Coordinates of C-alpha atoms in Angstrom, one line a residue:
Chain X
M201 CA 25.6 21.4 12.1
K202 CA 24.3 19.1 14.8
G203 CA 20.8 17.7 15.4
N204 CA 18.6 14.7 16.0
V205 CA 17.0 12.6 13.4
I206 CA 13.4 11.9 12.7
K207 CA 13.4 8.9 10.3
Y208 CA 10.8 7.9 7.8
E209 CA 11.9 4.6 6.3
R210 CA 10.2 4.8 2.9
D211 CA 10.6 6.1 -0.6
N212 CA 8.5 8.7 -2.5
I213 CA 7.5 10.9 0.4
D214 CA 5.5 13.3 -1.7
T215 CA 4.5 16.9 -1.2
D216 CA 0.8 15.9 -0.6
V217 CA 1.8 14.2 2.7
I218 CA 4.4 16.9 3.6
I219 CA 1.7 19.5 3.4
P220 CA -1.8 18.3 2.2
G221 CA -3.5 20.2 -0.7
Q222 CA -6.2 21.6 1.5
Y223 CA -3.6 23.9 3.2
L224 CA -2.2 25.4 -0.1
K225 CA -4.4 28.4 0.4
I226 CA -2.4 29.2 3.6
H227 CA 0.6 31.5 3.3
D228 CA 1.3 32.1 7.0
Y229 CA 4.5 30.2 7.5
A230 CA 3.9 29.4 11.2
E231 CA 0.5 28.1 10.5
L232 CA 1.8 25.9 7.7
A233 CA 4.3 24.4 10.1
L234 CA 1.4 23.2 12.3
H235 CA 0.4 20.9 9.4
A236 CA 3.8 19.7 8.3
M237 CA 4.0 15.9 7.5
E238 CA 0.3 15.7 8.5
G239 CA -0.5 13.3 5.7
L240 CA 2.0 10.7 7.0
D241 CA 2.7 11.4 10.6
P242 CA 0.0 13.4 12.6
N243 CA 2.4 13.4 15.6
F244 CA 5.1 15.2 13.7
H245 CA 4.3 18.7 15.0
S246 CA 4.4 17.6 18.7
K247 CA 7.7 15.6 18.3
V248 CA 9.8 17.9 16.1
K249 CA 12.3 20.2 17.8
E250 CA 14.3 23.2 16.5
G251 CA 17.4 21.9 14.7
D252 CA 16.1 18.4 13.9
F253 CA 16.8 16.6 10.7
I254 CA 14.5 14.3 8.6
L255 CA 16.0 11.1 7.2
S256 CA 14.2 9.3 4.4
G257 CA 14.5 7.1 1.2
R258 CA 14.4 7.8 -2.5
N259 CA 12.6 10.6 -4.4
F260 CA 11.9 12.8 -1.3
G261 CA 9.5 15.6 -2.1
C262 CA 8.1 14.3 -5.4
G263 CA 4.8 15.7 -6.6
S264 CA 3.8 19.3 -6.7
S265 CA 5.9 22.5 -6.9
R266 CA 4.4 23.9 -3.7
E267 CA 7.0 25.8 -1.9
H268 CA 4.8 25.2 1.1
A269 CA 6.6 21.9 1.5
P270 CA 10.1 23.1 2.4
I271 CA 8.5 26.1 4.2
A272 CA 6.4 23.9 6.5
L273 CA 9.4 21.7 7.3
S274 CA 11.7 24.6 7.8
H275 CA 9.3 26.5 10.0
S276 CA 8.8 23.4 12.1
G277 CA 12.5 23.6 12.9
I278 CA 13.9 21.1 10.4
K279 CA 17.4 22.3 9.2
A280 CA 18.1 19.5 6.7
V281 CA 16.5 16.6 5.0
L282 CA 18.8 13.6 4.4
A283 CA 17.5 11.3 1.6
L284 CA 18.8 8.8 -0.9
S285 CA 17.5 11.1 -3.6
F286 CA 15.3 14.2 -4.1
A287 CA 12.6 15.3 -6.5
R288 CA 13.8 18.3 -8.5
I289 CA 11.4 21.0 -7.6
F290 CA 11.5 20.3 -3.8
Y291 CA 15.3 20.3 -4.1
R292 CA 15.6 23.6 -5.9
N293 CA 12.9 25.2 -3.7
A294 CA 14.8 24.2 -0.5
V295 CA 18.0 25.6 -1.9
D296 CA 16.9 28.7 -3.8
G297 CA 14.6 29.8 -1.0
A298 CA 17.3 28.9 1.6
F299 CA 14.7 27.0 3.7
L300 CA 16.8 23.8 4.5
L301 CA 19.6 21.7 3.3
P302 CA 18.8 18.8 1.0
I303 CA 21.5 16.3 1.7
E304 CA 21.9 13.3 -0.6
I305 CA 23.1 10.3 1.3
E306 CA 24.2 6.7 0.5
R307 CA 22.8 3.4 1.6
D308 CA 25.1 3.0 4.7
A309 CA 23.9 6.3 6.2
Y310 CA 20.2 5.4 5.4
S311 CA 20.5 2.0 7.0
N312 CA 22.6 2.8 10.0
I313 CA 21.1 6.1 11.3
S314 CA 18.2 5.4 13.6
E315 CA 15.4 7.6 14.8
G316 CA 16.7 9.9 17.6
D317 CA 20.4 9.6 16.7
E318 CA 22.4 12.7 17.1
I319 CA 24.3 13.5 13.9
D320 CA 26.7 16.2 12.8
I321 CA 26.6 17.3 9.2
D322 CA 29.8 18.8 7.8
I323 CA 29.2 20.2 4.3
S324 CA 32.7 21.5 3.9
N325 CA 34.0 17.9 4.2
N326 CA 31.0 16.1 2.8
T327 CA 30.7 13.9 5.9
I328 CA 28.0 13.0 8.4
K329 CA 29.1 11.9 11.8
N330 CA 26.7 9.8 13.9
L331 CA 27.5 11.0 17.4
T332 CA 25.2 8.4 19.0
K333 CA 26.7 5.4 17.2
K334 CA 30.2 6.8 16.6
Q335 CA 30.1 6.2 12.9
T336 CA 31.0 8.4 9.9
Y337 CA 29.3 8.4 6.5
K338 CA 29.9 10.2 3.3
M339 CA 27.3 12.6 1.8
K340 CA 27.1 13.4 -1.9
P341 CA 28.8 16.7 -2.6
F342 CA 26.6 19.6 -3.8
S343 CA 27.1 20.5 -7.5
E344 CA 28.9 23.7 -8.1
I345 CA 25.9 26.0 -8.5
I346 CA 24.0 24.4 -5.6
G347 CA 27.0 24.8 -3.4
K348 CA 27.3 28.5 -4.3
I349 CA 23.6 29.3 -3.8
I350 CA 23.7 27.6 -0.4
E351 CA 26.8 29.4 0.6
S352 CA 25.3 32.7 -0.4
G353 CA 22.0 32.1 1.5
G354 CA 19.6 31.6 -1.4
L355 CA 19.2 32.5 -5.1
F356 CA 18.5 36.2 -4.5
K357 CA 21.7 36.6 -2.6
Y358 CA 23.8 34.5 -5.0
K359 CA 22.8 36.5 -8.0
P360 CA 21.1 39.7 -7.0
I361 CA 18.4 41.0 -9.4
Y362 CA 19.4 43.5 -12.0
D363 CA 22.8 42.0 -11.9
Chain U
M88 CA 21.6 19.4 -30.1
N89 CA 18.1 18.1 -29.4
I90 CA 15.2 20.5 -29.3
T91 CA 15.4 21.2 -25.5
E92 CA 19.1 21.9 -25.8
K93 CA 18.5 24.2 -28.7
I94 CA 15.9 26.2 -26.9
L95 CA 18.1 26.5 -23.8
A96 CA 21.1 27.5 -25.9
R97 CA 19.2 30.3 -27.6
A98 CA 17.7 31.5 -24.4
S99 CA 21.1 31.7 -22.8
S100 CA 22.8 33.3 -25.9
R101 CA 25.2 30.3 -26.4
A102 CA 26.1 28.6 -29.6
Q103 CA 26.0 25.2 -27.9
V104 CA 24.9 23.6 -24.6
S105 CA 25.3 20.1 -23.3
P106 CA 23.7 18.1 -20.5
D107 CA 24.9 19.3 -17.0
D108 CA 25.8 22.8 -18.3
V109 CA 24.3 25.4 -15.9
V110 CA 22.7 28.3 -17.8
F111 CA 20.9 31.4 -16.8
A112 CA 18.1 31.3 -19.4
N113 CA 16.0 34.3 -20.5
V114 CA 12.4 33.4 -19.9
D115 CA 9.7 34.2 -22.6
K116 CA 6.5 33.6 -20.5
V117 CA 5.7 33.1 -16.9
M118 CA 2.5 32.0 -15.2
I119 CA 1.2 32.2 -11.6
H120 CA -2.1 31.1 -10.1
D121 CA -4.1 31.5 -7.0
V122 CA -1.8 29.3 -5.0
S123 CA 1.6 30.2 -6.3
G124 CA 0.7 33.9 -6.8
P125 CA 0.1 34.6 -3.1
G126 CA 3.2 32.6 -2.4
V127 CA 5.2 34.9 -4.8
I128 CA 3.6 38.0 -3.1
K129 CA 4.9 36.6 0.2
V130 CA 8.4 36.3 -1.3
F131 CA 8.1 40.0 -2.5
D132 CA 7.2 41.1 1.0
K133 CA 10.3 39.3 2.4
L134 CA 12.5 40.9 -0.3
K135 CA 11.1 44.4 0.5
K136 CA 12.1 43.9 4.1
Q137 CA 15.6 43.1 2.9
G138 CA 15.7 46.4 1.1
I139 CA 15.3 44.9 -2.4
N140 CA 13.4 46.9 -4.9
V141 CA 10.2 45.1 -6.0
D142 CA 8.4 48.0 -7.4
K143 CA 8.5 46.9 -11.0
L144 CA 8.4 43.6 -12.9
W145 CA 10.8 42.8 -15.6
D146 CA 8.1 42.7 -18.2
P147 CA 4.4 42.5 -17.2
S148 CA 3.3 41.7 -20.8
K149 CA 5.1 38.3 -20.5
V150 CA 3.2 37.3 -17.4
W151 CA -0.2 35.8 -17.1
V152 CA -2.4 34.8 -14.2
A153 CA -4.9 32.0 -13.7
E154 CA -7.5 31.4 -10.9
D155 CA -7.9 27.7 -10.7
H156 CA -7.0 25.9 -7.5
F157 CA -9.5 27.4 -5.0
V158 CA -12.2 28.7 -7.3
P159 CA -15.1 29.2 -6.9
S160 CA -13.8 30.3 -3.5
P161 CA -14.7 27.6 -1.0
D162 CA -13.9 29.8 2.1
K163 CA -12.8 33.2 3.3
I164 CA -9.0 32.5 3.0
S165 CA -9.3 31.5 -0.6
A166 CA -11.5 34.5 -1.4
E167 CA -8.9 36.7 0.1
N168 CA -6.2 35.1 -2.0
I169 CA -8.2 36.0 -5.1
V170 CA -8.5 39.6 -3.9
K171 CA -4.7 39.6 -3.3
L172 CA -4.1 38.3 -6.8
S173 CA -6.3 41.0 -8.3
N174 CA -4.5 43.7 -6.4
F175 CA -1.1 42.3 -7.5
T176 CA -2.0 42.2 -11.2
K177 CA -3.5 45.7 -11.0
N178 CA -0.4 47.2 -9.1
Y179 CA 2.1 45.6 -11.5
G180 CA 0.2 46.2 -14.7
I181 CA -0.4 42.5 -15.7
E182 CA -3.2 42.5 -18.2
K183 CA -3.6 38.8 -18.9
H184 CA -5.5 37.8 -15.7
F185 CA -8.1 35.2 -16.3
K186 CA -10.7 35.8 -13.6
Y187 CA -13.4 33.3 -12.8
G188 CA -16.8 34.5 -13.5
M189 CA -15.5 37.0 -16.1
G190 CA -15.4 35.2 -19.4
Q191 CA -12.7 32.8 -20.2
Y192 CA -11.0 31.2 -17.2
G193 CA -9.8 27.8 -16.4
I194 CA -6.9 25.6 -15.2
C195 CA -3.6 27.4 -15.9
H196 CA -2.1 24.6 -18.1
T197 CA -5.3 24.4 -20.1
L198 CA -5.3 28.2 -20.7
S199 CA -1.7 28.0 -21.9
H200 CA -2.9 26.1 -25.0
E201 CA -6.5 27.1 -25.2
E202 CA -5.5 30.8 -25.3
A203 CA -2.3 30.2 -27.3
L204 CA -0.2 31.9 -24.6
V205 CA 3.0 29.9 -25.3
M206 CA 4.7 29.5 -28.7
P207 CA 7.0 26.7 -30.0
G208 CA 10.7 27.3 -29.0
E209 CA 9.9 29.5 -26.0
V210 CA 11.1 29.1 -22.4
Y211 CA 8.0 29.0 -20.3
V212 CA 8.0 28.7 -16.6
G213 CA 5.1 28.5 -14.2
G214 CA 4.4 28.3 -10.5
D215 CA 2.9 24.8 -10.8
S216 CA 4.5 21.4 -11.3
H217 CA 2.3 20.5 -14.3
T218 CA 3.7 23.4 -16.3
N219 CA 5.4 20.5 -18.2
T220 CA 2.1 20.1 -20.1
T221 CA 2.8 23.0 -22.5
G222 CA 5.9 21.3 -23.8
A223 CA 3.5 19.6 -26.2
L224 CA 3.5 22.9 -28.2
G225 CA 7.3 22.6 -28.6
S226 CA 8.3 24.9 -25.8
F227 CA 10.6 24.3 -22.9
A228 CA 8.0 24.3 -20.2
C229 CA 9.0 23.8 -16.6
G230 CA 7.5 24.1 -13.2
L231 CA 9.1 26.2 -10.4
G232 CA 8.4 27.2 -6.8
H233 CA 7.6 30.7 -5.4
T234 CA 11.1 31.9 -4.9
D235 CA 12.2 31.0 -8.4
V236 CA 9.1 32.5 -10.0
A237 CA 9.6 35.7 -7.9
Y238 CA 13.1 35.8 -9.3
V239 CA 11.9 35.4 -12.9
L240 CA 9.2 38.1 -12.4
L241 CA 11.9 40.6 -11.3
N242 CA 14.8 39.5 -13.4
G243 CA 13.4 37.7 -16.5
K244 CA 16.0 34.9 -16.1
I245 CA 16.4 31.7 -14.1
W246 CA 19.1 29.1 -13.8
F247 CA 18.7 25.6 -15.3
K248 CA 21.0 22.7 -15.4
V249 CA 20.7 21.4 -19.0
P250 CA 18.9 18.1 -18.7
E251 CA 19.7 14.7 -20.3
T252 CA 17.0 13.6 -22.6
L253 CA 15.0 10.4 -22.7
Y254 CA 13.4 9.8 -26.0
F255 CA 10.1 7.8 -26.2
K256 CA 9.3 6.6 -29.7
L257 CA 5.9 5.4 -30.5
N258 CA 5.7 3.3 -33.7
G259 CA 2.3 3.4 -35.2
K260 CA -1.1 4.7 -34.0
L261 CA -2.7 3.8 -30.7
P262 CA -5.6 1.5 -31.2
E263 CA -9.2 2.6 -30.8
Y264 CA -10.2 3.0 -27.2
V265 CA -6.5 3.5 -26.2
M266 CA -5.6 7.1 -25.4
A267 CA -2.5 9.1 -24.7
K268 CA -3.2 8.7 -21.0
D269 CA -2.8 4.9 -21.3
F270 CA 0.5 5.4 -23.1
I271 CA 2.0 7.7 -20.6
L272 CA 0.8 5.5 -17.6
K273 CA 2.5 2.6 -19.4
I274 CA 5.7 4.6 -19.7
I275 CA 5.6 5.7 -16.0
G276 CA 5.0 2.1 -15.0
D277 CA 8.1 1.1 -17.0
I278 CA 10.5 3.8 -15.8
G279 CA 9.0 4.6 -12.4
T280 CA 8.2 7.9 -10.7
E281 CA 11.8 8.7 -10.5
G282 CA 12.7 7.4 -14.0
G283 CA 12.7 10.8 -15.6
A284 CA 14.0 12.8 -12.6
Y285 CA 15.8 16.0 -13.6
K286 CA 15.6 14.9 -17.2
T287 CA 13.7 15.8 -20.4
M288 CA 11.1 13.3 -21.7
Q289 CA 10.7 13.8 -25.4
F290 CA 8.1 12.0 -27.4
G291 CA 8.3 11.2 -31.1
G292 CA 7.8 8.7 -33.9
G293 CA 5.0 7.9 -36.2
G294 CA 2.4 7.4 -33.5
I295 CA 3.1 10.8 -32.0
N296 CA 2.9 12.5 -35.4
E297 CA -0.5 10.9 -35.8
M298 CA -1.6 12.2 -32.4
S299 CA -3.7 15.3 -31.8
V300 CA -2.1 18.2 -30.0
E301 CA -4.4 17.6 -27.1
S302 CA -3.2 14.0 -26.8
R303 CA 0.4 15.2 -26.8
L304 CA -0.6 17.6 -24.0
T305 CA -1.7 14.7 -21.9
L306 CA 1.7 13.0 -22.5
C307 CA 3.7 16.0 -21.5
N308 CA 1.5 16.8 -18.5
M309 CA 2.2 13.4 -16.9
T310 CA 6.0 13.7 -17.4
T311 CA 5.9 15.5 -14.0
E312 CA 4.8 12.2 -12.5
A313 CA 8.1 10.6 -13.6
G314 CA 10.0 13.5 -12.1
A315 CA 11.0 15.1 -15.4
K316 CA 12.1 18.7 -15.7
N317 CA 10.2 19.0 -18.9
G318 CA 8.2 17.0 -21.5
I319 CA 8.4 18.0 -25.1
V320 CA 7.3 17.1 -28.6
E321 CA 8.9 18.6 -31.7
P322 CA 6.2 21.0 -33.1
D323 CA 4.7 20.3 -36.5
Q324 CA 1.9 21.7 -38.7
K325 CA -0.7 20.4 -36.3
V326 CA 0.7 22.7 -33.6
V327 CA 0.7 25.6 -36.0
D328 CA -2.9 25.0 -37.0
Y329 CA -3.9 24.5 -33.3
L330 CA -2.3 27.8 -32.2
T331 CA -3.4 29.7 -35.4
S332 CA -7.0 28.7 -34.8
R333 CA -6.7 30.3 -31.4
G334 CA -5.4 33.6 -32.7
A335 CA -1.6 33.1 -32.7
T336 CA 0.4 34.6 -35.5
G337 CA 4.1 34.5 -36.6
I338 CA 4.7 31.0 -35.3
S339 CA 8.1 29.5 -36.2
L340 CA 8.9 25.9 -35.8
I341 CA 12.0 24.4 -34.2
K342 CA 13.4 20.9 -34.4
G343 CA 16.4 19.1 -33.0
D344 CA 19.5 18.6 -35.2
D345 CA 19.8 15.4 -37.2
D346 CA 22.7 14.3 -34.9
A347 CA 20.8 15.2 -31.7
Q348 CA 21.9 13.1 -28.7
Y349 CA 19.6 11.3 -26.4
Q350 CA 20.6 9.5 -23.2
K351 CA 18.3 6.6 -23.9
I352 CA 15.7 5.7 -26.5
Y353 CA 12.6 3.7 -25.6
E354 CA 10.5 2.2 -28.3
Y355 CA 6.8 1.2 -28.1
E356 CA 4.5 -0.4 -30.7
G357 CA 1.2 1.5 -30.8
S358 CA -0.7 -1.7 -31.7
E359 CA 0.4 -3.4 -28.5
M360 CA -0.9 -0.6 -26.2
E361 CA -3.9 -1.3 -24.0
P362 CA -6.1 0.7 -21.6
I363 CA -4.2 1.1 -18.3
V364 CA -5.0 2.2 -14.8
A365 CA -2.5 3.3 -12.1
K366 CA -3.6 1.8 -8.8
P367 CA -3.2 3.5 -5.4
F368 CA -0.9 5.0 -4.3
S369 CA 1.5 5.9 -7.1
P370 CA 1.2 6.7 -10.8
E371 CA 3.8 3.9 -11.4
N372 CA 1.7 1.2 -9.9
I373 CA 0.0 0.3 -13.1
S374 CA -2.2 -2.5 -14.3
I375 CA -3.9 -3.4 -17.6
V376 CA -7.5 -2.4 -17.1
R377 CA -8.7 -6.0 -17.8
E378 CA -6.4 -7.2 -15.0
A379 CA -7.3 -4.5 -12.5
P380 CA -8.8 -5.4 -9.1
S381 CA -12.5 -5.8 -8.9
V382 CA -13.2 -3.0 -6.5
D383 CA -16.5 -1.2 -5.9
L384 CA -16.0 2.4 -7.0
D385 CA -17.7 5.3 -5.3
K386 CA -17.0 7.9 -7.8
S387 CA -15.7 8.7 -11.3
Y388 CA -14.0 12.0 -11.8
I389 CA -13.4 13.5 -15.2
G390 CA -11.6 16.8 -14.7
S391 CA -8.2 18.5 -14.4
C392 CA -5.5 19.8 -16.7
T393 CA -4.7 16.1 -17.5
G394 CA -8.1 14.8 -18.3
A395 CA -10.7 17.5 -19.1
K396 CA -9.7 19.0 -22.4
Y397 CA -12.3 19.0 -25.2
E398 CA -11.0 15.7 -26.6
D399 CA -11.2 14.1 -23.2
L400 CA -14.9 15.2 -22.8
E401 CA -15.6 13.9 -26.3
A402 CA -14.2 10.5 -25.3
A403 CA -16.3 10.5 -22.1
A404 CA -19.4 11.5 -24.1
K405 CA -18.8 8.7 -26.6
I406 CA -19.2 6.2 -23.7
L407 CA -21.9 7.9 -21.7
K408 CA -24.2 8.6 -24.7
G409 CA -27.5 6.8 -24.0
R410 CA -26.1 5.1 -20.9
K411 CA -26.6 5.8 -17.2
V412 CA -24.0 6.2 -14.5
K413 CA -24.1 3.8 -11.6
I414 CA -21.8 5.8 -9.3
R415 CA -21.3 9.5 -8.5
T416 CA -19.8 11.0 -11.6
E417 CA -18.4 14.5 -11.7
I418 CA -17.3 16.1 -15.0
L419 CA -15.5 19.5 -14.9
P420 CA -14.4 20.9 -18.2
A421 CA -10.9 22.4 -17.7
A422 CA -11.7 25.9 -19.1
I423 CA -14.8 27.9 -20.0
S424 CA -13.9 27.7 -23.7
I425 CA -14.1 23.9 -23.5
Y426 CA -17.3 24.1 -21.4
K427 CA -18.9 26.2 -24.0
R428 CA -17.9 24.0 -26.9
A429 CA -19.2 21.0 -24.9
M430 CA -22.5 22.8 -24.5
E431 CA -22.8 23.8 -28.1
N432 CA -22.0 20.3 -29.3
G433 CA -24.4 18.6 -27.0
L434 CA -21.8 16.9 -24.7
L435 CA -23.2 18.5 -21.6
K436 CA -26.7 17.1 -22.4
I437 CA -25.2 13.7 -22.8
F438 CA -23.5 13.9 -19.4
L439 CA -26.6 15.3 -17.6
D440 CA -28.9 12.7 -19.3
A441 CA -26.5 10.0 -18.1
G442 CA -26.9 11.3 -14.5
A443 CA -23.5 12.9 -14.1
T444 CA -22.9 16.3 -12.5
V445 CA -21.2 19.0 -14.5
G446 CA -19.1 21.5 -12.6
P447 CA -17.1 24.7 -13.4
P448 CA -13.4 24.6 -14.2
T449 CA -11.3 24.1 -11.0
C450 CA -8.4 22.1 -9.7
G451 CA -10.4 21.6 -6.5
A452 CA -11.0 17.9 -6.3
C453 CA -7.8 16.8 -8.1
C454 CA -5.7 18.1 -5.2
G455 CA -8.2 17.3 -2.4
A456 CA -8.9 20.9 -1.8
H457 CA -12.6 21.3 -2.3
M458 CA -15.6 20.6 -4.6
G459 CA -15.6 16.8 -4.6
V460 CA -13.2 15.8 -1.9
L461 CA -13.1 12.0 -1.1
A462 CA -14.3 10.6 2.3
K463 CA -12.4 7.9 4.3
D464 CA -12.3 4.6 2.4
E465 CA -13.9 6.0 -0.7
I466 CA -12.5 4.8 -4.0
C467 CA -12.4 7.0 -7.1
I468 CA -11.4 6.4 -10.7
S469 CA -10.1 9.7 -12.0
T470 CA -8.7 11.3 -15.2
T471 CA -6.3 13.3 -13.0
N472 CA -2.5 12.9 -12.7
R473 CA -1.6 11.8 -9.1
N474 CA -2.8 9.2 -6.6
F475 CA -0.5 9.6 -3.6
P476 CA -2.1 8.9 -0.2
G477 CA -4.6 11.6 0.5
R478 CA -4.2 13.3 -2.8
M479 CA -7.9 13.6 -3.5
G480 CA -9.1 13.8 0.1
H481 CA -9.0 11.6 3.2
I482 CA -5.7 9.9 3.7
D483 CA -7.6 6.5 3.6
S484 CA -9.3 7.3 0.3
Q485 CA -8.0 5.7 -2.9
T486 CA -7.6 6.9 -6.4
Y487 CA -7.2 4.9 -9.6
L488 CA -5.8 7.0 -12.5
S489 CA -7.2 6.4 -16.0
S490 CA -8.1 7.8 -19.4
P491 CA -11.5 9.5 -19.8
L492 CA -12.8 6.5 -21.7
V493 CA -12.0 4.1 -18.8
A494 CA -13.3 6.6 -16.2
A495 CA -16.6 6.9 -18.2
A496 CA -16.9 3.1 -18.8
S497 CA -16.3 2.6 -15.0
A498 CA -18.9 5.2 -14.2
V499 CA -21.4 3.1 -16.1
T500 CA -20.6 -0.2 -14.3
G501 CA -19.3 0.9 -10.9
K502 CA -16.2 -1.3 -11.5
I503 CA -12.9 -0.6 -13.2
T504 CA -14.0 -1.3 -16.8
D505 CA -12.3 -1.5 -20.2
P506 CA -14.4 0.5 -22.6
R507 CA -14.2 -2.3 -25.1
D508 CA -16.0 -4.6 -22.7
L509 CA -19.1 -2.4 -22.3
E510 CA -22.3 -3.9 -23.6

């Protein structure tokens, strides 16, 4: 999966900046996308392209349980968030709803990947190739259940109801 | 096994579970509100298009619904969400729908204990991150997103990875003027906003046994701010009395085994605790109140699931009685039952005489949604739970988190004030 990186070099990007509280009443996915990252980067909507990735530090998505957060990012075109670590509800919302891939990375990837770099994420080999800088980094493998849910395309497909 | 492990083992019909086991747990109770409810309805619409049958819920009697975030409706979209929620509960036969303007209503987490909706030992999930609050009753209480809640509503089950448990032991009572809020801010300052990530935060020890149920609710509520999956206190007679006085029957207690395992034990001496604030822009950015920056406050906010239970209002009233506020002060009881008690016991008169405004239960200002949003550069001291950039309004507004005693004392002086230093 190839795409370009939008980098936010900071920890604790919380759901209040990913999609501010005033928009929680909105449930139209396209409209939510217009306000993605508005709390941190008002230019996000104009610069994001279909297939882009976000790169950030520790505890990405901390704060509320609002599924609006992965929805707003996903409907902006973001296919994966690469971060040093993730807050739990954001992580499971992203996976169970099949909105985007939460990829846990290590320090070398965080430091070396720059804004605009083109990278190639290979989840079957747990590697990330930086096509711009000709570097390869490791990603943390998904746990067994997360891997299965991702492969199935979300929780409802992994374990259908009334199973 | 510790109490969380025992609850998850029972719920997944296993004799034993250990941290990192993945279980599909049977859920006992589930909550949605006027933000997560319409989100769940949207998921149902998607499922319908995929040919999945969403005609019936697994058990409507185990579901309850709150109207709290955007009430009273500040605009047309919010009003329509309330209509959608009403249609949903009617169509699916959900009877426990607490509607605003129709008797008891309030913030979802507050209703969970005020209305005795969750019992010790139960698995309770809600479409809100502060669902952790209700672990103070001895339940496994955990927040989930829309897709997961939709899954629970249709299936009665959800997957969990059994968490590691951090145990926070409080030796001895907290001193006068120090509240549970100060203790949990101290803990978050020590372990950080990621310090409890994916884990259980359990509270125990003599100081916790001495604490009221409402104080324990404050502790568990803020475990979300340390990233925890759940917060929990082993239930005791106080919990039984609390729930019984609210109409519950047949309560059975559950405790961890004597050889229960904890990943780490933290010990605190109650007598050493002090009033604390969390400075902008993180709940971990703490300071002792007496060492807090000398900023000119614009507002004091006493509200939310964290800081507007009856005990919180009593604390604020103790400070505001016979005094006047110097800054805008908004007090919003977290449920109608609390509002009514505050009226009957003269608390509301104390607040109004002090010059504060008293509003209806709502999450509105806590999440910067409506009814008390902060302007650019405004500084607020608040009994709520989060102070990320823009949390309570403009991205350049600032929030200091505190106990209701500190928020009330600061309302009187206009500066961040230790209640022990008031004249």
